[in-house]
mmCIF file with all atom_site columns, C-alpha atoms in Angstrom:
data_model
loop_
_atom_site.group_PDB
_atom_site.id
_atom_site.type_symbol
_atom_site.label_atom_id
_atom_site.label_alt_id
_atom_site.label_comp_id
_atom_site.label_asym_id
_atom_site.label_entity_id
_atom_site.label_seq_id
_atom_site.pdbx_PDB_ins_code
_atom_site.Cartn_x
_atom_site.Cartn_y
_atom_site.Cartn_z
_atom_site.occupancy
_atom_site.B_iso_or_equiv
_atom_site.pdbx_formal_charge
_atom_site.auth_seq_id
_atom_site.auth_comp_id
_atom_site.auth_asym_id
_atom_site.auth_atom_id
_atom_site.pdbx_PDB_model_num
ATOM 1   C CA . UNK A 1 1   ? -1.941 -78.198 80.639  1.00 0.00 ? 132 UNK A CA 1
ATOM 2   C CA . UNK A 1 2   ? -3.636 -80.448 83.357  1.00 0.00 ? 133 UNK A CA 1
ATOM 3   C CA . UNK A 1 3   ? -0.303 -83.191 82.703  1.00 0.00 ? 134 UNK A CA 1
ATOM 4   C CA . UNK A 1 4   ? 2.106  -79.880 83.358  1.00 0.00 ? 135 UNK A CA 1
ATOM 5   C CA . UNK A 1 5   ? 0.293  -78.845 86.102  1.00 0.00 ? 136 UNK A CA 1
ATOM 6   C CA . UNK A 1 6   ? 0.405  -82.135 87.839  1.00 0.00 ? 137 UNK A CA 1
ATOM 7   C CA . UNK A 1 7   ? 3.690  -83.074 87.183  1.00 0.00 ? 138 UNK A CA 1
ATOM 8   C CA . UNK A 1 8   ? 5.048  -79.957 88.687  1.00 0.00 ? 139 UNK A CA 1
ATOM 9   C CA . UNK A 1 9   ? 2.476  -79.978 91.659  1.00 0.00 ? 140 UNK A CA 1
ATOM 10  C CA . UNK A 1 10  ? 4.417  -84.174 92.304  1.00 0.00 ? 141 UNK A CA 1
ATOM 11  C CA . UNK A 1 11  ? 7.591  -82.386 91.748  1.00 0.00 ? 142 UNK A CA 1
ATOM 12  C CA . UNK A 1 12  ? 6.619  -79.708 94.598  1.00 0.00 ? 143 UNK A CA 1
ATOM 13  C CA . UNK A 1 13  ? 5.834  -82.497 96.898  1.00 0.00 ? 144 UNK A CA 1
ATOM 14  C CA . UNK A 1 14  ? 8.720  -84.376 96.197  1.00 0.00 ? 145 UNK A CA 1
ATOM 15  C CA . UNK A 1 15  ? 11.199 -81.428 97.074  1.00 0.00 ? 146 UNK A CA 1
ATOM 16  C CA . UNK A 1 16  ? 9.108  -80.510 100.110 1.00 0.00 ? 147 UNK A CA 1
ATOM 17  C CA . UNK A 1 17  ? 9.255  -83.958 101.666 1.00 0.00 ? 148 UNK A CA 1
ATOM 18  C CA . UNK A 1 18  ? 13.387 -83.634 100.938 1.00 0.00 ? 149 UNK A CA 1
ATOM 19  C CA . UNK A 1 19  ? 13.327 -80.695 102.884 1.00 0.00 ? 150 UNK A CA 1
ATOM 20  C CA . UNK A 1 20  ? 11.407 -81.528 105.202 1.00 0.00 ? 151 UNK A CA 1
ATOM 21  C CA . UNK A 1 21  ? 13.638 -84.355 105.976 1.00 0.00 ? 152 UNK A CA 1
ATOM 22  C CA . UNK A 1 22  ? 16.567 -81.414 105.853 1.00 0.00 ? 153 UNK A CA 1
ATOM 23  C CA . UNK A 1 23  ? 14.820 -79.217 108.380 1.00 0.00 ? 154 UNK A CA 1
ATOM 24  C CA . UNK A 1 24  ? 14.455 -82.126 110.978 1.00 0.00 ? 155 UNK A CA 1
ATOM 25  C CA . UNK A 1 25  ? 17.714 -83.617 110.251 1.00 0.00 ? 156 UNK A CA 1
ATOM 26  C CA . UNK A 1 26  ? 19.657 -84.074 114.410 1.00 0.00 ? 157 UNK A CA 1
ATOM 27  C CA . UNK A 1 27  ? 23.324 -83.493 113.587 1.00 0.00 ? 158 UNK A CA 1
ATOM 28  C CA . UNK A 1 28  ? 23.354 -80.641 111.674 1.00 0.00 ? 159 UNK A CA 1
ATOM 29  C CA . UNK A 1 29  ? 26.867 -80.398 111.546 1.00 0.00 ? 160 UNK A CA 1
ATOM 30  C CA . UNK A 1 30  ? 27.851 -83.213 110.242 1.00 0.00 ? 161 UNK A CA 1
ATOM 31  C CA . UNK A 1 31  ? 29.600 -84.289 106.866 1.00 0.00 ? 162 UNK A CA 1
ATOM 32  C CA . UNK A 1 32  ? 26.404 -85.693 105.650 1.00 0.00 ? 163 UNK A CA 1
ATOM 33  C CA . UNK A 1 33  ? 24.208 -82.403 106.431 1.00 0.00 ? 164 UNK A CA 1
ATOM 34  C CA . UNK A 1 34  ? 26.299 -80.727 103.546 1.00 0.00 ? 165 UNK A CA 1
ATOM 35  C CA . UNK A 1 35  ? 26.026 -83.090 101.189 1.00 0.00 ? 166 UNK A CA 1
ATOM 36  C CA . UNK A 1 36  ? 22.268 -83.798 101.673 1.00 0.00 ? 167 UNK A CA 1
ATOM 37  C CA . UNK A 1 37  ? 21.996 -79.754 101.673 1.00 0.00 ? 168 UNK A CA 1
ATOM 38  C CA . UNK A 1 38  ? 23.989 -79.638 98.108  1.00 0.00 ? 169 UNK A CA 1
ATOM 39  C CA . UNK A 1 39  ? 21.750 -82.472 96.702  1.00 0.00 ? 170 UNK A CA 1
ATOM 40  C CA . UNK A 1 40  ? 18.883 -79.913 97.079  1.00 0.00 ? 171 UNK A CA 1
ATOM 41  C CA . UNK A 1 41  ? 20.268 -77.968 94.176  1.00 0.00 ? 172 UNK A CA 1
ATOM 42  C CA . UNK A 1 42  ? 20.052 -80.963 91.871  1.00 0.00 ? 173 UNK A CA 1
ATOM 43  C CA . UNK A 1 43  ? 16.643 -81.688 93.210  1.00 0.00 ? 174 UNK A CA 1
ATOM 44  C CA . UNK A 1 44  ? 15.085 -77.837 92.256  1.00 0.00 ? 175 UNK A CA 1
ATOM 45  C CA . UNK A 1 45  ? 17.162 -77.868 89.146  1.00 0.00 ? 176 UNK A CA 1
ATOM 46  C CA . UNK A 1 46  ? 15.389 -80.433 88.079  1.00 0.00 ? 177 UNK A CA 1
ATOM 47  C CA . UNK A 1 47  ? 11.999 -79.241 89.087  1.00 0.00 ? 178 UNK A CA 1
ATOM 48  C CA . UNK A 1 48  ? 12.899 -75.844 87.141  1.00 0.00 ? 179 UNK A CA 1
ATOM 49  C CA . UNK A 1 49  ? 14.236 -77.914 83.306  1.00 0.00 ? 180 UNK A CA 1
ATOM 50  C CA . UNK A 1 50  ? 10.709 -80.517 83.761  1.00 0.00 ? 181 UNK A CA 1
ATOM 51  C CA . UNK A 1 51  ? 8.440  -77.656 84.215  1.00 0.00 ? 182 UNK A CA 1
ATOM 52  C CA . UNK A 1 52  ? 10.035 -75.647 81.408  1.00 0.00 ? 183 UNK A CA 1
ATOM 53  C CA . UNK A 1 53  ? 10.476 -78.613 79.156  1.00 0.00 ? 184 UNK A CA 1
ATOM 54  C CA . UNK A 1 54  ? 6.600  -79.549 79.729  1.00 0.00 ? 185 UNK A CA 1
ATOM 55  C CA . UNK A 1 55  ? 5.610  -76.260 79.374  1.00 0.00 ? 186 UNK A CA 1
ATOM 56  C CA . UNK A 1 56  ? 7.284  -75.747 76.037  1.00 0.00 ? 187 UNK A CA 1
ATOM 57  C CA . UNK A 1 57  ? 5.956  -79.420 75.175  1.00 0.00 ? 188 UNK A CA 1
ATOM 58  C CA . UNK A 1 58  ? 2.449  -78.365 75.630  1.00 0.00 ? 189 UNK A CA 1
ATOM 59  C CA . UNK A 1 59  ? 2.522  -75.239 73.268  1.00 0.00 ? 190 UNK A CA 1
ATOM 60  C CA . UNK A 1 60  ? 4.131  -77.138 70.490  1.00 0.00 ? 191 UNK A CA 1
ATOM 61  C CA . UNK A 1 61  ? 1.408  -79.582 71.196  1.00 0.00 ? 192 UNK A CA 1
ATOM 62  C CA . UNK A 1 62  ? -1.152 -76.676 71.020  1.00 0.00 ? 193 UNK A CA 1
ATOM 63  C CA . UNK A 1 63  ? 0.128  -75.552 67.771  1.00 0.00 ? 194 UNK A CA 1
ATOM 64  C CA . UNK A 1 64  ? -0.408 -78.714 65.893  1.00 0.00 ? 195 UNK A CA 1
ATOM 65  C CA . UNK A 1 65  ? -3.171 -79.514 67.317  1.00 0.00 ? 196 UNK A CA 1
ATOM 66  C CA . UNK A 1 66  ? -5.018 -76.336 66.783  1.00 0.00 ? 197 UNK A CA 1
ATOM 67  C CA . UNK A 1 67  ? -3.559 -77.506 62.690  1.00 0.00 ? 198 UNK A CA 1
ATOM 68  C CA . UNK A 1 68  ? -2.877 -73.774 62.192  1.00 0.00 ? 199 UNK A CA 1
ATOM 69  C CA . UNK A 1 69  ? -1.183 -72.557 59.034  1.00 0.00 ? 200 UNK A CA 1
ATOM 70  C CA . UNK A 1 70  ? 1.762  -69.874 58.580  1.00 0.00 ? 201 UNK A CA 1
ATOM 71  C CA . UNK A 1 71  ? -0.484 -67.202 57.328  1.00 0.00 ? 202 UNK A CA 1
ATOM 72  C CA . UNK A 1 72  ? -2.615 -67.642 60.918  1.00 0.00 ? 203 UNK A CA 1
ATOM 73  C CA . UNK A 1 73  ? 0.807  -67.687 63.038  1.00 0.00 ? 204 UNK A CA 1
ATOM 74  C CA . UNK A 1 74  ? 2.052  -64.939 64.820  1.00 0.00 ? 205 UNK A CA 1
ATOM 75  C CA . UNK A 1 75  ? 5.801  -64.066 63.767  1.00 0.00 ? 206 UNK A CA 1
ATOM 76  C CA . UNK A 1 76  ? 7.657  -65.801 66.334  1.00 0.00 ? 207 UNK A CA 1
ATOM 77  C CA . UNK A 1 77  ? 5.582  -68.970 65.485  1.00 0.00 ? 208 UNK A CA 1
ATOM 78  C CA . UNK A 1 78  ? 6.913  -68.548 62.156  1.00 0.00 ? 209 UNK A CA 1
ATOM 79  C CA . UNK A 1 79  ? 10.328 -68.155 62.774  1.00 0.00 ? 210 UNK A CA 1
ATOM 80  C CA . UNK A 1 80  ? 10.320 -71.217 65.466  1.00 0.00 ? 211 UNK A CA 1
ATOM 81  C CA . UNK A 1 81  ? 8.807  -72.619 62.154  1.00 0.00 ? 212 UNK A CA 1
ATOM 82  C CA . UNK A 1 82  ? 11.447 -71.384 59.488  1.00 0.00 ? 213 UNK A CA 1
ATOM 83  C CA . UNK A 1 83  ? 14.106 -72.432 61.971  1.00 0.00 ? 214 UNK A CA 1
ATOM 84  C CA . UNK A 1 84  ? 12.696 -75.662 62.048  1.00 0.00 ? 215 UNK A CA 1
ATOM 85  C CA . UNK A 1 85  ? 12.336 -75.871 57.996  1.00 0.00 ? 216 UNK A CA 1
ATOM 86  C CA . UNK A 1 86  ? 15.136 -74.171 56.439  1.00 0.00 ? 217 UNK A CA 1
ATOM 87  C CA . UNK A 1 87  ? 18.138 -76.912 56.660  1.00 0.00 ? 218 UNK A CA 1
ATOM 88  C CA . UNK A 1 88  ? 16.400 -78.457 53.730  1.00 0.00 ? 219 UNK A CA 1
ATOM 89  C CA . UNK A 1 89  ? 16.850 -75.653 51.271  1.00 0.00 ? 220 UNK A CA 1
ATOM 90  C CA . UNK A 1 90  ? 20.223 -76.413 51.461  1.00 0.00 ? 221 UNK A CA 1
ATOM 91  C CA . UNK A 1 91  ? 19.736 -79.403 49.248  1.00 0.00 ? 222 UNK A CA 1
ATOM 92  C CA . UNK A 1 92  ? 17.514 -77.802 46.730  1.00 0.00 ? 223 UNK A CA 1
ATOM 93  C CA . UNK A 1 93  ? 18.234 -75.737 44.123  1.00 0.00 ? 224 UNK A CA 1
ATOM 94  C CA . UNK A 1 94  ? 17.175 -72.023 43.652  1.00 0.00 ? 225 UNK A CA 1
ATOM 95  C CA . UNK A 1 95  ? 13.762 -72.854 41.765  1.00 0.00 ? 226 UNK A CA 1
ATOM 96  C CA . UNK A 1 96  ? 12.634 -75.669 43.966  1.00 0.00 ? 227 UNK A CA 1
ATOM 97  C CA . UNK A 1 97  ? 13.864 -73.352 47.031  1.00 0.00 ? 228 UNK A CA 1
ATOM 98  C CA . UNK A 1 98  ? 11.481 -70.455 45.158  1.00 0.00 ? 229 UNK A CA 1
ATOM 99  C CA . UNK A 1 99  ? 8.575  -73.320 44.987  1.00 0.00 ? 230 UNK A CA 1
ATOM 100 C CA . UNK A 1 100 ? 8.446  -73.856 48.548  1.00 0.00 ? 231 UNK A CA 1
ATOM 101 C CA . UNK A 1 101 ? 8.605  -70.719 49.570  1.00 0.00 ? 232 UNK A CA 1
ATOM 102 C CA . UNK A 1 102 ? 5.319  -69.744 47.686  1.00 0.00 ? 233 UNK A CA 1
ATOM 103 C CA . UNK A 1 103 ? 4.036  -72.908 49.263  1.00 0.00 ? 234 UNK A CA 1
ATOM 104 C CA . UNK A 1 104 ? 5.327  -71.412 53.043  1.00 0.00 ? 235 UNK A CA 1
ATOM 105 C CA . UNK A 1 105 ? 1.699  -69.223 53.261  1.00 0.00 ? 236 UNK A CA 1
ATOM 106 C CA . UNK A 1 106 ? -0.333 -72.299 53.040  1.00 0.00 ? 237 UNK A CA 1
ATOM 107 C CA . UNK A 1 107 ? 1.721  -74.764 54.670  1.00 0.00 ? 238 UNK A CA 1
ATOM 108 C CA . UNK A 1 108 ? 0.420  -76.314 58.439  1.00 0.00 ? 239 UNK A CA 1
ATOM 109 C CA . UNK A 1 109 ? 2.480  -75.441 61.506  1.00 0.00 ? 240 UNK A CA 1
ATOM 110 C CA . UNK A 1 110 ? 3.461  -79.171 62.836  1.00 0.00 ? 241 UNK A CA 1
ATOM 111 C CA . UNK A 1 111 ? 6.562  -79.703 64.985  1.00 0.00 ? 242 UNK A CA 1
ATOM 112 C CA . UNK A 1 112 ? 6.751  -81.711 68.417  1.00 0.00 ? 243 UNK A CA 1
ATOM 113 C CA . UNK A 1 113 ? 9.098  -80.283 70.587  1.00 0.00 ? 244 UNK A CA 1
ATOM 114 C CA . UNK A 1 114 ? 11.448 -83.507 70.868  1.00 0.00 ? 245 UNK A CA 1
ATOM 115 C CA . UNK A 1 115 ? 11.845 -82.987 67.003  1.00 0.00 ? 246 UNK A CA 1
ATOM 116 C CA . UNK A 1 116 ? 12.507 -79.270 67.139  1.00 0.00 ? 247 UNK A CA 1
ATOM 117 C CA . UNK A 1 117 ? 15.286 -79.400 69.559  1.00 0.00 ? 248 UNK A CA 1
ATOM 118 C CA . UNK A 1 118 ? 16.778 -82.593 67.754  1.00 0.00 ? 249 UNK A CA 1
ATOM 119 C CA . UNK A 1 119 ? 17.051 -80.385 64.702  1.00 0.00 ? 250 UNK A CA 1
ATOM 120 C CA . UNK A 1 120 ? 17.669 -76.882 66.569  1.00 0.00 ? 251 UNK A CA 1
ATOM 121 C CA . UNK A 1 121 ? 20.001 -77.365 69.278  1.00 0.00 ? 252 UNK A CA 1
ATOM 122 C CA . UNK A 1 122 ? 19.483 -74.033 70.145  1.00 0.00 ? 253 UNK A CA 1
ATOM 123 C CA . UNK A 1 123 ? 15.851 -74.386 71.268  1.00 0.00 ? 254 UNK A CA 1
ATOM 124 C CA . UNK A 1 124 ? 17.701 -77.282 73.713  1.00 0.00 ? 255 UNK A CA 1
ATOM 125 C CA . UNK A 1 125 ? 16.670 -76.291 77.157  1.00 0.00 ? 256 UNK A CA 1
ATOM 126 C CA . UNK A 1 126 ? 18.969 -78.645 79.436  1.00 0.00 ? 257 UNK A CA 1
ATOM 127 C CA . UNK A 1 127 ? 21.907 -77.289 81.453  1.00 0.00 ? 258 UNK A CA 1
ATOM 128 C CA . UNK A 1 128 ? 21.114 -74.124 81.241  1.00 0.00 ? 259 UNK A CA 1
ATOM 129 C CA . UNK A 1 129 ? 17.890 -73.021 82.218  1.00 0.00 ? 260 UNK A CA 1
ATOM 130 C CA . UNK A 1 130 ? 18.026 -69.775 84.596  1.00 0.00 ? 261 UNK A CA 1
ATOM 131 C CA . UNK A 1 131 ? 15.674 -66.123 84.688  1.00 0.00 ? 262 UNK A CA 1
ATOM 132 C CA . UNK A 1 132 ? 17.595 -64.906 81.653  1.00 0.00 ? 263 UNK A CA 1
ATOM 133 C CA . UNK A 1 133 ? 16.893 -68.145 79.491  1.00 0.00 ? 264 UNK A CA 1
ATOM 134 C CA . UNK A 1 134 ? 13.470 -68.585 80.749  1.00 0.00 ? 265 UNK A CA 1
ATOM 135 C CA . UNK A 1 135 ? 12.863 -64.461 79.644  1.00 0.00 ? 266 UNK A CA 1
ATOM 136 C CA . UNK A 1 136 ? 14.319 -65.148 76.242  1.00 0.00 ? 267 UNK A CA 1
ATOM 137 C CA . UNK A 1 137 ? 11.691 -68.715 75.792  1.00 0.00 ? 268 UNK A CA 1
ATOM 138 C CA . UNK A 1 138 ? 8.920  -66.040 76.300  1.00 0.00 ? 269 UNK A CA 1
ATOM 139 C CA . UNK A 1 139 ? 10.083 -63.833 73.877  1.00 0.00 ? 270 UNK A CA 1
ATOM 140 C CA . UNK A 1 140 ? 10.553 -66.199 71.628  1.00 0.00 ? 271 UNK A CA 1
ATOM 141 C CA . UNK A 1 141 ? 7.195  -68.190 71.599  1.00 0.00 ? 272 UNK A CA 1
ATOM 142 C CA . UNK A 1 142 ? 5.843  -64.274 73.073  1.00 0.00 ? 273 UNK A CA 1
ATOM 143 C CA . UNK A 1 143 ? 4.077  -65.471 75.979  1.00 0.00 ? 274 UNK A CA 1
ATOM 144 C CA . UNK A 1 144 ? 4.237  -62.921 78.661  1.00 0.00 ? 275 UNK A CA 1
ATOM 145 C CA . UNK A 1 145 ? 7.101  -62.852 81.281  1.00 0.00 ? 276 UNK A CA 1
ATOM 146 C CA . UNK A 1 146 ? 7.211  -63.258 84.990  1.00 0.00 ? 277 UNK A CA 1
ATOM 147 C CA . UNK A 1 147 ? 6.476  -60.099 86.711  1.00 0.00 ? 278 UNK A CA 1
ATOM 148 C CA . UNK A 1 148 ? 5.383  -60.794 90.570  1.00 0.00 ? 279 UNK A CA 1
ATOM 149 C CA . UNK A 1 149 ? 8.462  -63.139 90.601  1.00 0.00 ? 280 UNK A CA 1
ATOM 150 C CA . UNK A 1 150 ? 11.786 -62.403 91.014  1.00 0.00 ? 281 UNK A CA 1
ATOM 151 C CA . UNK A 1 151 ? 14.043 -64.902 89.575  1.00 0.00 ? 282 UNK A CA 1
ATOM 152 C CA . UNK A 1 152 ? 17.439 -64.271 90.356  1.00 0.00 ? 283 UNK A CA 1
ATOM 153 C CA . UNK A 1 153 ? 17.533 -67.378 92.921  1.00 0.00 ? 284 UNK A CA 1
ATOM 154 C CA . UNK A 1 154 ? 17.650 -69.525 89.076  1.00 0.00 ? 285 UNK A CA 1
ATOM 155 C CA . UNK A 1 155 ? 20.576 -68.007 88.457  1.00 0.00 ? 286 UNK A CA 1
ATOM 156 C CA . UNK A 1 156 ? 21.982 -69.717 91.423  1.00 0.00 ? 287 UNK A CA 1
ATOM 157 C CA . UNK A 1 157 ? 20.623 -73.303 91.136  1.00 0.00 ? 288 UNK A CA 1
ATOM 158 C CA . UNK A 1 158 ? 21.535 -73.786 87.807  1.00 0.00 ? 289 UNK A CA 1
ATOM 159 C CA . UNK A 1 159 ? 25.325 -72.485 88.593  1.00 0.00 ? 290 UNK A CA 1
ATOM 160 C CA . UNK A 1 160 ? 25.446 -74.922 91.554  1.00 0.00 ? 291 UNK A CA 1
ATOM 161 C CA . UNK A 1 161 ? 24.075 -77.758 89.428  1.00 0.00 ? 292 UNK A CA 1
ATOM 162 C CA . UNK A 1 162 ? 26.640 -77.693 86.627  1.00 0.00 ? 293 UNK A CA 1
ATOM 163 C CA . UNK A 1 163 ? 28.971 -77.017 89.245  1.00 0.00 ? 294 UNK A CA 1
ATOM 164 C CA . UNK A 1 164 ? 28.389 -79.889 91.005  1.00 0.00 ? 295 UNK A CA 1
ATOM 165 C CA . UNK A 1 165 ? 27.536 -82.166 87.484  1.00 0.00 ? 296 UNK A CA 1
ATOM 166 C CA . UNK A 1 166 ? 30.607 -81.014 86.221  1.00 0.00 ? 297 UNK A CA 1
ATOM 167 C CA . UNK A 1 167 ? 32.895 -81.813 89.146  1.00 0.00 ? 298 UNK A CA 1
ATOM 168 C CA . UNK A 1 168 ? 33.500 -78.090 89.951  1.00 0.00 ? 299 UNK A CA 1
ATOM 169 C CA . UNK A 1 169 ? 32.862 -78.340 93.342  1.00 0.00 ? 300 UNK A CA 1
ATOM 170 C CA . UNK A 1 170 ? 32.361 -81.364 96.027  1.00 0.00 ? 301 UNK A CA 1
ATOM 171 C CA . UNK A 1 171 ? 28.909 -81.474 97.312  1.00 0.00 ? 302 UNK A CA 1
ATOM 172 C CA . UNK A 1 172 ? 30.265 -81.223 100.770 1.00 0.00 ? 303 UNK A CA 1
ATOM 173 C CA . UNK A 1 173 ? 31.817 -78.105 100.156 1.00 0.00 ? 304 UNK A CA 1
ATOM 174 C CA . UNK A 1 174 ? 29.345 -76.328 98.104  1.00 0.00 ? 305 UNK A CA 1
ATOM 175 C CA . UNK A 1 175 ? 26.624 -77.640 101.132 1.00 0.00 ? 306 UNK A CA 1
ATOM 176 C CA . UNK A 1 176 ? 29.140 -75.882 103.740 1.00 0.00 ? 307 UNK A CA 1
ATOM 177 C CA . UNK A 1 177 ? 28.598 -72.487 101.646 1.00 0.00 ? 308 UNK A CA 1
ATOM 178 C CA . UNK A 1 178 ? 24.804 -72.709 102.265 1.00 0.00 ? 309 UNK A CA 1
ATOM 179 C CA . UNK A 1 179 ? 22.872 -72.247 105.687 1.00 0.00 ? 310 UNK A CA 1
ATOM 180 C CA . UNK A 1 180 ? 19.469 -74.400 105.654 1.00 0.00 ? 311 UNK A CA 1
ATOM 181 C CA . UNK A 1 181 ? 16.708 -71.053 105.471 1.00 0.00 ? 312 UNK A CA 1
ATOM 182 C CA . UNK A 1 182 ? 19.062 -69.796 102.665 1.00 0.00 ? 313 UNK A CA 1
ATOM 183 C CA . UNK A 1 183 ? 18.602 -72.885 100.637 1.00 0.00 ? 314 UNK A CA 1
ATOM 184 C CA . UNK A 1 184 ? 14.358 -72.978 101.572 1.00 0.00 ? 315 UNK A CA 1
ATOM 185 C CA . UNK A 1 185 ? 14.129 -69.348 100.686 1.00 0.00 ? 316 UNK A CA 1
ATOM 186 C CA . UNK A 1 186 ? 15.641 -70.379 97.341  1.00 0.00 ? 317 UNK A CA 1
ATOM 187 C CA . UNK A 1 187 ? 13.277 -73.629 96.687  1.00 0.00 ? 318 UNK A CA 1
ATOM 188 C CA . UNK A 1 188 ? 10.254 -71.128 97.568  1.00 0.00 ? 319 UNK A CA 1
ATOM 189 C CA . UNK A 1 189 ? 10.867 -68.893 95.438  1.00 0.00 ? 320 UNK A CA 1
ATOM 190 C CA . UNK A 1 190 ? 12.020 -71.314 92.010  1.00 0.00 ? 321 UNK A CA 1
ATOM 191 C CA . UNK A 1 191 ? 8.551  -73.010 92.812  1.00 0.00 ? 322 UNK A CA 1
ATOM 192 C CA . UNK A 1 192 ? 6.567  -69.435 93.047  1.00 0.00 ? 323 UNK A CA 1
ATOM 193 C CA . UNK A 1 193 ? 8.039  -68.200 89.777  1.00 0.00 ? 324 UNK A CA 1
ATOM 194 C CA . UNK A 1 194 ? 7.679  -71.604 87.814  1.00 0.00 ? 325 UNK A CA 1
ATOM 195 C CA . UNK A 1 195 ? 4.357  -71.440 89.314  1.00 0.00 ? 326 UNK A CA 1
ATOM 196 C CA . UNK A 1 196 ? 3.805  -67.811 87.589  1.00 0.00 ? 327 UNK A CA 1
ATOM 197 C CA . UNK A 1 197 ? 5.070  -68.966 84.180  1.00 0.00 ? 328 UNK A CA 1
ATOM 198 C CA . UNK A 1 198 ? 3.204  -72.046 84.372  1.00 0.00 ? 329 UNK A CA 1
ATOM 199 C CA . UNK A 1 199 ? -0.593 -69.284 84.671  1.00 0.00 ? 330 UNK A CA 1
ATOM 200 C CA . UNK A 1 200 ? 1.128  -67.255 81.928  1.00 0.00 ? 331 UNK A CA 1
ATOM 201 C CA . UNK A 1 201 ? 1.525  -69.990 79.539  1.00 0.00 ? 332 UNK A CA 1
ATOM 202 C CA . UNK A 1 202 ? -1.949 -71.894 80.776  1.00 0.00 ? 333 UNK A CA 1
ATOM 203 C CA . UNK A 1 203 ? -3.518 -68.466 79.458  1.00 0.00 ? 334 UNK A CA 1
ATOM 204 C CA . UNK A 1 204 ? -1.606 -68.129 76.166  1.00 0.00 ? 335 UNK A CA 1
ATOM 205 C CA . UNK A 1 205 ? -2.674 -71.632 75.096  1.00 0.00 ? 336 UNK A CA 1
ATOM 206 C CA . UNK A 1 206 ? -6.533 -71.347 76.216  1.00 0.00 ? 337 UNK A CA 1
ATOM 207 C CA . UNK A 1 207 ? -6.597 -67.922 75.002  1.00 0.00 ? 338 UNK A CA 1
ATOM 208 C CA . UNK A 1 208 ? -4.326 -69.010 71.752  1.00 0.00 ? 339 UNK A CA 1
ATOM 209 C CA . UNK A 1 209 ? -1.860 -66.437 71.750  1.00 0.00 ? 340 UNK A CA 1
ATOM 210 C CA . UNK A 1 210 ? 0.008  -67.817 68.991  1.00 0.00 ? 341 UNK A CA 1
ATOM 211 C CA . UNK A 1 211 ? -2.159 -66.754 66.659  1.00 0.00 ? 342 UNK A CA 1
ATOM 212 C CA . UNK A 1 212 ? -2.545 -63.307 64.970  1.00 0.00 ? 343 UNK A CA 1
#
């Protein structure tokens, strides 16, 4: 987790020096100001789908490197695992489909996470990462969910980002809607709750809650 940790920590001090720049900006009521207050969505968006994407890197990383088989998974592992494995059934027949599900018990747990979501566009986290999609990764994988952290401020940057990445809205006039200690209330608290989920996950893959 030390590569997560740090890339989220640069990420952190890259959005801080933004707003910093934000806070100290003169003419505040300018055309630019709105704009440059808009682009801050895109900026913690993309701190939120990183850390996520890292984190969910790592723990498929975990898994094959800890070379664990089915038997030793717990049952969301298998059914990220089944997800992953199925499709080819569909071009066997019914005994060879019998013969590799006998084989299933002993088989290794071994997907990356670029390969899973190539193959499972559902496990795809990009566009659409919010508290509700986050909650349903850590039911999924079962690490524990954010409980200090309120998350409903997620909800809100990844709206505004699509918005604004599918031409929805001008960045001028979505900047307008926000006042500047809205939009640092909002960065403060993405970064506290990916900060959360980050220690959750950190303690499922030391402790290796993934297995039974």
């Amino acid at each position: 987790m030390i590569s997560v940790w740090t890339d989220y920590n640069n990420r952190v001090e890259e959005i801080n020096l933004y707003f910093n720049f934000l806070n100290n900006y003169d003419n505040k009521s300018d055309e630019l100001f709105k704009i440059f207050k808009a682009n801050g969505f895109l900026l913690i968006y993309n701190l939120i789908e990183s850390t996520v994407r890292n984190a969910l890197e790592e723990i498929h990383s975990s898994l094959n490197n800890d070379v664990l088989s089915y038997d030793e998974a717990i049952d969301e592992i298998k059914s990220i695992w089944i997800d992953f494995n199925y499709r080819k059934f569909k071009n066997l027949n019914a005994k060879d489909i019998a013969s590799e599900i006998n084989q299933i018990g002993q088989g290794i747990i071994n997907v990356s996470y670029s390969n899973y979501i190539e193959k499972v566009r559902s496990g795809d986290v990009s566009g659409n990462l919010d508290k509700r999609k986050i909650e349903a990764l850590a039911e999924k994988y079962n690490f524990k969910k954010n409980t200090r952290i309120n998350g409903t401020d997620l909800y809100k940057v990844k709206n505004n980002r699509n918005r604004l990445a599918h031409g929805e809205v001008s960045f001028k006039d979505l900047g307008k809607s926000y006042e500047k200690n809205e939009l640092n209330k909002i960065k403060r608290v993405c970064e506290l709750y990916l900060k959360e989920m980050l220690l959750k996950i950190d303690i499922y893959i030391k402790e290796k809650e993934y297995k039974k």
